[in-house]
């Protein structure tokens, strides 16, 4: 974009520009990533301003420091108890002084409040954070979120945000983004790439020292999509890092294990797939979801079981239980995936998950969730996932998926979260997921400490562990240890514990107090595993002692002004609008950017509204009423009658009685001859697919004859009468069979009618009821 | 009938409304709640402000968006009149194709545009699209944009 656009750009209709963008510089050493984030503000107006900016930090990042440059002065602040910070902030503003407060929001985003920024004054806020990366199956993924996409639901009620912390979005906002990274040690030899931004990668040999890999953005960028760096061909062995803790006089240990779990035979899996088809997935995201799902279907092997569901405002299931993998189910699944559209409106994830958990099953199963996670109602969803007994494997899609929510959802249930950025190949993520799904489950995970080492506390081990996914453990010790720390676990098949990883202690020490603060931050997070710190007061004390930002503490800086410079009245409020995440809701085509410098901004028809209110749902696609309208022209059946038309989570379309009625009033020459035409009558795709793929196993029949047999059967008056009265069908079927035999004997069979086929259908449809198709239709022949 | 002048400071108002100070101040800043008499330390609020806050609190709990609450509180009509098309009504619109995948739909009656205005708008849209898509060299492209912005 042109230089002048930045200088001239105005926020909503004529409002001045206060936010000048973000500059990030980071260093990656081993699994530890340390970054500096510079946020730049200025006040071009003639009055004092209060700037409010909500922004995301990566999942698991621990804020280590905040430096402020206000005008020409370097200022320092501290982390104090939240209530005190809030009161002092208000006090400073009413006294006319400047104040800066940083708080952590309930949904794990952060809010920067910059009060009484003087006219024509500049301010640069520099945040320092540290984050541990996970080594997954021979690689790692560094994700730096830059923007919060619009979320479904009510931010105040569902996400428990305060009004000033909620995000607003502006399609015209453009915030500049710069990034440089340095990778040290054996990372300098790794293969790095970015699916989100064009980058330049240079190896620097600084005079005799070890080479360093420098990564920078190759083109001007804005805060409209997360930055993703993928690192491949990088194997980490189990290692341990130690650091002195100056606050509590001890030693903090960080051990990272790379588990090796040998597998003899790949295990069969049972997976319930749930796809987000809400409006926000329109465009690049639903395309990525389709590609991911097609890749997933190809990974299924004999013995695997799966089900397919999609959700938005409501949930729709393709099957009532789990399908066994077979050529028929695979084809039905591929078709279902090909038909997926982002047309189901809002994102009612909790209800959809509950309905999916409840799908009938005889074996325990996992849930594979494909979504961008843009919802506000987080807590209830996570609690429900935990209670369900299913592991949630989440594939996060989109240029700015809700990382914190999706990771919490996966971790709370014992599953894993993986991400696919737009334009990134989906196969690696899918293969990783399947490797985890097929990984034997270990239980009884525990650590074996070397002789004489007694830790004061240890971070809890996760519920699940997967081959190739690193696992980190923090511990607090009295003094420097030596020896080897071992991780053990046992399989369901073998009672003895086996060693999964071992880390040598005492070799590597880290300077500063980064490790102790990270350890304490983890401790204070109070994860679902119930690792209690004690009461709130103790948690507060720890947070203040280690200067950590939590939901009980805020960062505060107050700068007293000279009397002549104090603000006389309440400052004008400027909330920095988020950019629209690239590709969100179909706004802008990300792939077009590969061809030209920037994609034209096109708002697709029906895209949800932008400003403060939650997005209104997109209109549902309605294939059935269209058929109904066609039917009404012929003076047809009443589609609103529940006896003729079913609307449910697992079937929408004509009921058996409805189809009989349709056949009765429609002249025979107008009956459909192809599966596509059969669908147009209003019959649900479930029945049509069954008819095509599984109705008569082992019998090879053409489309015409199969449909002819099916329709002939359901057009019989006895069957119609039996269904309408709720009587048993056996007599009606017998009568039909007799009639066909007679016609056969008299050589008066209608063309295309195959008597054997009709008999097979009679057997398959033995359980037919007026408003219910038999279960065998939904399981595609395989009873689960 | 309320004859008492606004008399309590911000902190007291917040205690009465049972809302955090920051939230109340935010509502005042965005114009949802009327401004106080006086400023900062000398600011005084009264029964009217308390009433507004309690109403806002109720509507927020009911799930209403702040923009809707603003309409309800201050009685101002929404900026764009909501059009409820009657059953069987027919509306004629113009579809302008700007480019592949970019269409502008104009219903001149509802938009209240004269033909000259529609023409100027269409010219502006085509020029804006051309400028956005082409990598024009620094000089001419920028000047064009400057001019266009000045015109409209």
CSV table of N, CA and C in Angstrom, one decimal, chain A residues 1-5 8-9 50-52 89-91 93-96 101 103 113 154 156-157 162-166 168 567-573 575 596-598 600 602 605 611-614, chain B residues 10-11 20-23 25-30 35-36 39-41 45 60-67 70 95 101-103 105 129 131-138 141-142 145-146 149-150:
chain,number,residue,atom,x,y,z
A,1,UNK,N,0.9,-1.2,0.0
A,1,UNK,CA,0.0,0.0,0.0
A,1,UNK,C,0.9,1.2,0.0
A,2,UNK,N,0.3,2.3,-0.4
A,2,UNK,CA,1.2,3.5,-0.6
A,2,UNK,C,1.5,4.2,0.7
A,3,UNK,N,2.6,4.8,0.8
A,3,UNK,CA,3.0,5.5,2.0
A,3,UNK,C,2.0,6.5,2.5
A,4,UNK,N,1.4,7.3,1.5
A,4,UNK,CA,0.5,8.4,1.9
A,4,UNK,C,-0.7,7.8,2.6
A,5,UNK,N,-1.1,6.6,2.3
A,5,UNK,CA,-2.3,6.1,2.9
A,5,UNK,C,-2.2,6.0,4.4
A,8,UNK,N,-2.4,9.7,5.8
A,8,UNK,CA,-3.7,10.3,5.6
A,8,UNK,C,-4.8,9.5,6.3
A,9,UNK,N,-4.5,8.3,6.7
A,9,UNK,CA,-5.6,7.4,7.0
A,9,UNK,C,-6.4,8.0,8.2
A,50,UNK,N,-7.8,9.8,26.0
A,50,UNK,CA,-7.6,8.5,26.7
A,50,UNK,C,-7.7,7.4,25.6
A,51,UNK,N,-6.7,6.7,25.4
A,51,UNK,CA,-6.6,5.7,24.4
A,51,UNK,C,-6.8,4.3,25.0
A,52,UNK,N,-7.7,3.5,24.4
A,52,UNK,CA,-7.9,2.2,24.9
A,52,UNK,C,-7.7,1.2,23.8
A,89,UNK,N,-5.6,4.7,39.0
A,89,UNK,CA,-5.8,5.1,37.6
A,89,UNK,C,-6.8,6.2,37.5
A,90,UNK,N,-8.0,6.0,38.2
A,90,UNK,CA,-9.1,6.9,38.1
A,90,UNK,C,-8.6,8.2,38.9
A,91,UNK,N,-8.0,8.0,40.0
A,91,UNK,CA,-7.5,9.2,40.8
A,91,UNK,C,-6.5,10.0,39.9
A,93,UNK,N,-6.4,10.3,36.7
A,93,UNK,CA,-7.1,11.0,35.6
A,93,UNK,C,-7.9,12.2,36.2
A,94,UNK,N,-8.5,12.0,37.3
A,94,UNK,CA,-9.3,13.1,37.8
A,94,UNK,C,-8.4,14.2,38.3
A,95,UNK,N,-7.1,13.9,38.7
A,95,UNK,CA,-6.2,15.0,39.1
A,95,UNK,C,-5.5,15.6,37.9
A,96,UNK,N,-5.8,15.1,36.6
A,96,UNK,CA,-5.3,15.7,35.5
A,96,UNK,C,-3.9,15.2,35.1
A,101,UNK,N,-2.4,2.0,32.3
A,101,UNK,CA,-2.7,0.7,33.0
A,101,UNK,C,-2.9,-0.4,32.0
A,103,UNK,N,-4.2,-4.3,31.7
A,103,UNK,CA,-5.0,-5.4,32.4
A,103,UNK,C,-5.2,-6.6,31.6
A,113,UNK,N,-4.7,0.8,28.7
A,113,UNK,CA,-5.4,2.1,28.9
A,113,UNK,C,-4.4,3.2,29.1
A,154,UNK,N,-22.5,-12.3,22.9
A,154,UNK,CA,-22.5,-11.1,23.5
A,154,UNK,C,-21.2,-10.9,24.4
A,156,UNK,N,-20.3,-8.7,26.5
A,156,UNK,CA,-20.4,-8.3,27.9
A,156,UNK,C,-20.9,-9.5,28.8
A,157,UNK,N,-21.9,-10.2,28.2
A,157,UNK,CA,-22.6,-11.2,29.0
A,157,UNK,C,-21.8,-12.6,28.9
A,162,UNK,N,-15.5,-6.1,30.3
A,162,UNK,CA,-16.1,-4.9,30.7
A,162,UNK,C,-16.2,-4.0,29.5
A,163,UNK,N,-17.2,-3.1,29.5
A,163,UNK,CA,-17.5,-2.3,28.3
A,163,UNK,C,-16.3,-1.7,27.6
A,164,UNK,N,-15.3,-1.2,28.3
A,164,UNK,CA,-14.2,-0.6,27.7
A,164,UNK,C,-13.2,-1.6,27.1
A,165,UNK,N,-13.4,-2.8,27.5
A,165,UNK,CA,-12.4,-3.9,26.9
A,165,UNK,C,-12.9,-4.5,25.7
A,166,UNK,N,-14.2,-4.3,25.3
A,166,UNK,CA,-14.7,-5.0,24.1
A,166,UNK,C,-14.0,-4.4,22.9
A,168,UNK,N,-13.9,-3.2,18.9
A,168,UNK,CA,-14.7,-2.8,17.8
A,168,UNK,C,-13.9,-3.0,16.5
A,567,UNK,N,-4.5,18.1,32.8
A,567,UNK,CA,-5.8,18.1,32.0
A,567,UNK,C,-6.9,18.7,32.9
A,568,UNK,N,-7.7,19.6,32.3
A,568,UNK,CA,-8.7,20.3,33.1
A,568,UNK,C,-10.0,19.5,33.1
A,569,UNK,N,-10.3,18.6,32.1
A,569,UNK,CA,-11.5,17.9,32.2
A,569,UNK,C,-11.3,16.4,31.7
A,570,UNK,N,-12.4,15.7,31.8
A,570,UNK,CA,-12.3,14.2,31.4
A,570,UNK,C,-11.7,14.1,30.0
A,571,UNK,N,-10.8,13.3,29.7
A,571,UNK,CA,-10.2,13.1,28.4
A,571,UNK,C,-11.2,12.5,27.4
A,572,UNK,N,-11.1,12.8,26.2
A,572,UNK,CA,-11.9,12.2,25.1
A,572,UNK,C,-11.5,10.8,24.9
A,573,UNK,N,-12.4,9.9,24.7
A,573,UNK,CA,-12.1,8.5,24.6
A,573,UNK,C,-11.8,8.1,23.2
A,575,UNK,N,-11.1,4.5,21.2
A,575,UNK,CA,-10.9,3.1,21.3
A,575,UNK,C,-10.3,2.7,20.0
A,596,UNK,N,-1.4,-10.3,-6.9
A,596,UNK,CA,-1.1,-8.9,-7.0
A,596,UNK,C,-0.8,-8.4,-5.6
A,597,UNK,N,-0.5,-7.1,-5.5
A,597,UNK,CA,0.0,-6.6,-4.3
A,597,UNK,C,-1.0,-6.6,-3.2
A,598,UNK,N,-2.2,-6.3,-3.5
A,598,UNK,CA,-3.2,-6.3,-2.4
A,598,UNK,C,-4.5,-6.7,-3.0
A,600,UNK,N,-8.6,-6.6,-3.5
A,600,UNK,CA,-9.6,-5.6,-3.4
A,600,UNK,C,-10.5,-6.0,-2.2
A,602,UNK,N,-13.8,-6.7,-0.9
A,602,UNK,CA,-15.2,-6.9,-1.3
A,602,UNK,C,-16.0,-7.5,-0.2
A,605,UNK,N,-22.1,-10.4,-0.2
A,605,UNK,CA,-23.5,-10.1,0.1
A,605,UNK,C,-23.9,-11.0,1.3
A,611,UNK,N,-20.2,-3.1,13.2
A,611,UNK,CA,-19.9,-2.5,14.4
A,611,UNK,C,-20.4,-3.2,15.7
A,612,UNK,N,-20.4,-2.5,16.8
A,612,UNK,CA,-20.4,-3.1,18.1
A,612,UNK,C,-21.3,-4.3,18.3
A,613,UNK,N,-22.4,-4.3,17.7
A,613,UNK,CA,-23.3,-5.4,18.0
A,613,UNK,C,-22.8,-6.7,17.4
A,614,UNK,N,-23.1,-7.8,18.1
A,614,UNK,CA,-22.6,-9.1,17.5
A,614,UNK,C,-23.1,-9.3,16.1
B,10,UNK,N,-18.5,11.2,41.3
B,10,UNK,CA,-18.5,10.0,40.5
B,10,UNK,C,-18.5,8.7,41.4
B,11,UNK,N,-17.6,8.7,42.4
B,11,UNK,CA,-17.5,7.5,43.2
B,11,UNK,C,-18.8,7.1,43.9
B,20,UNK,N,-18.6,-0.5,38.3
B,20,UNK,CA,-17.2,0.0,38.5
B,20,UNK,C,-17.1,1.4,38.0
B,21,UNK,N,-16.2,2.2,38.6
B,21,UNK,CA,-16.0,3.6,38.2
B,21,UNK,C,-15.6,3.7,36.7
B,22,UNK,N,-14.8,2.7,36.3
B,22,UNK,CA,-14.3,2.8,34.9
B,22,UNK,C,-15.5,2.6,33.9
B,23,UNK,N,-16.4,1.7,34.2
B,23,UNK,CA,-17.5,1.5,33.4
B,23,UNK,C,-18.4,2.7,33.3
B,25,UNK,N,-17.6,5.8,33.8
B,25,UNK,CA,-16.9,6.8,33.1
B,25,UNK,C,-16.9,6.6,31.6
B,26,UNK,N,-16.8,5.3,31.2
B,26,UNK,CA,-16.8,4.9,29.8
B,26,UNK,C,-18.2,5.3,29.2
B,27,UNK,N,-19.3,5.0,29.9
B,27,UNK,CA,-20.6,5.3,29.4
B,27,UNK,C,-20.7,6.8,29.2
B,28,UNK,N,-20.2,7.6,30.1
B,28,UNK,CA,-20.2,9.1,29.9
B,28,UNK,C,-19.4,9.5,28.7
B,29,UNK,N,-18.2,8.9,28.6
B,29,UNK,CA,-17.3,9.2,27.5
B,29,UNK,C,-18.0,9.0,26.1
B,30,UNK,N,-18.7,7.8,26.0
B,30,UNK,CA,-19.3,7.5,24.7
B,30,UNK,C,-20.7,8.1,24.5
B,35,UNK,N,-23.5,14.0,30.5
B,35,UNK,CA,-22.3,14.5,31.1
B,35,UNK,C,-22.6,15.1,32.5
B,36,UNK,N,-21.7,15.2,33.4
B,36,UNK,CA,-22.0,15.7,34.8
B,36,UNK,C,-21.9,17.2,34.7
B,39,UNK,N,-16.3,19.4,36.1
B,39,UNK,CA,-15.4,18.4,35.5
B,39,UNK,C,-14.5,17.8,36.5
B,40,UNK,N,-14.0,16.6,36.2
B,40,UNK,CA,-13.1,15.8,37.0
B,40,UNK,C,-13.4,15.8,38.5
B,41,UNK,N,-12.6,16.4,39.3
B,41,UNK,CA,-12.8,16.4,40.7
B,41,UNK,C,-14.1,17.1,41.1
B,45,UNK,N,-23.0,14.4,39.9
B,45,UNK,CA,-24.0,13.6,39.2
B,45,UNK,C,-25.3,13.6,40.0
B,60,UNK,N,-28.2,-4.2,29.4
B,60,UNK,CA,-26.9,-5.0,29.1
B,60,UNK,C,-27.1,-6.4,29.5
B,61,UNK,N,-27.7,-6.6,30.7
B,61,UNK,CA,-27.9,-8.0,31.2
B,61,UNK,C,-28.9,-8.7,30.3
B,62,UNK,N,-29.8,-8.0,29.7
B,62,UNK,CA,-30.7,-8.7,28.8
B,62,UNK,C,-30.1,-9.0,27.4
B,63,UNK,N,-28.8,-8.5,27.2
B,63,UNK,CA,-28.1,-8.9,26.0
B,63,UNK,C,-28.2,-7.9,24.9
B,64,UNK,N,-28.7,-6.7,25.1
B,64,UNK,CA,-28.8,-5.7,24.1
B,64,UNK,C,-27.5,-5.1,23.8
B,65,UNK,N,-27.3,-4.7,22.5
B,65,UNK,CA,-26.0,-4.0,22.1
B,65,UNK,C,-26.1,-2.6,22.5
B,66,UNK,N,-24.9,-2.0,22.8
B,66,UNK,CA,-24.8,-0.6,23.3
B,66,UNK,C,-25.4,0.4,22.3
B,67,UNK,N,-25.3,0.1,21.0
B,67,UNK,CA,-25.9,1.0,20.0
B,67,UNK,C,-27.5,1.1,20.2
B,70,UNK,N,-28.4,2.9,23.2
B,70,UNK,CA,-28.3,4.4,23.0
B,70,UNK,C,-29.6,4.9,22.3
B,95,UNK,N,-27.9,-2.6,-11.1
B,95,UNK,CA,-26.7,-3.3,-10.7
B,95,UNK,C,-25.6,-2.8,-11.5
B,101,UNK,N,-16.7,-10.0,-9.9
B,101,UNK,CA,-16.8,-10.2,-8.5
B,101,UNK,C,-17.1,-9.0,-7.6
B,102,UNK,N,-17.2,-7.8,-8.3
B,102,UNK,CA,-17.5,-6.6,-7.6
B,102,UNK,C,-18.7,-5.9,-8.2
B,103,UNK,N,-19.8,-5.8,-7.4
B,103,UNK,CA,-21.0,-5.3,-7.9
B,103,UNK,C,-21.5,-4.2,-7.0
B,105,UNK,N,-25.1,-2.3,-5.9
B,105,UNK,CA,-26.5,-2.3,-6.1
B,105,UNK,C,-27.1,-1.0,-5.6
B,129,UNK,N,-11.7,1.8,-7.6
B,129,UNK,CA,-11.4,0.4,-7.9
B,129,UNK,C,-10.1,0.3,-8.7
B,131,UNK,N,-7.7,2.5,-8.9
B,131,UNK,CA,-6.6,2.9,-8.1
B,131,UNK,C,-6.2,1.8,-7.2
B,132,UNK,N,-7.1,1.1,-6.6
B,132,UNK,CA,-6.8,0.1,-5.6
B,132,UNK,C,-6.1,-1.1,-6.2
B,133,UNK,N,-6.5,-1.4,-7.4
B,133,UNK,CA,-6.0,-2.6,-8.0
B,133,UNK,C,-4.7,-2.4,-8.8
B,134,UNK,N,-4.5,-1.2,-9.4
B,134,UNK,CA,-3.2,-1.0,-10.1
B,134,UNK,C,-2.1,-0.6,-9.2
B,135,UNK,N,-0.9,-1.1,-9.5
B,135,UNK,CA,0.3,-0.6,-8.8
B,135,UNK,C,0.8,0.6,-9.5
B,136,UNK,N,0.1,1.7,-9.3
B,136,UNK,CA,0.5,2.9,-10.0
B,136,UNK,C,1.8,3.5,-9.5
B,137,UNK,N,2.6,4.1,-10.3
B,137,UNK,CA,3.9,4.7,-9.8
B,137,UNK,C,3.6,5.8,-8.8
B,138,UNK,N,4.6,6.1,-8.0
B,138,UNK,CA,4.4,7.0,-6.8
B,138,UNK,C,3.7,8.3,-7.2
B,141,UNK,N,-0.2,8.3,-9.4
B,141,UNK,CA,-1.2,7.5,-8.7
B,141,UNK,C,-1.6,8.3,-7.4
B,142,UNK,N,-0.6,8.8,-6.7
B,142,UNK,CA,-1.0,9.5,-5.4
B,142,UNK,C,-1.7,10.7,-5.7
B,145,UNK,N,-5.3,10.1,-6.3
B,145,UNK,CA,-6.0,9.7,-5.0
B,145,UNK,C,-6.3,11.0,-4.2
B,146,UNK,N,-5.3,11.8,-4.1
B,146,UNK,CA,-5.5,13.1,-3.4
B,146,UNK,C,-6.7,13.8,-4.0
B,149,UNK,N,-10.1,12.2,-3.3
B,149,UNK,CA,-10.5,12.4,-1.9
B,149,UNK,C,-11.0,13.8,-1.7
B,150,UNK,N,-10.4,14.8,-2.4
B,150,UNK,CA,-10.8,16.2,-2.2
B,150,UNK,C,-12.2,16.4,-2.8
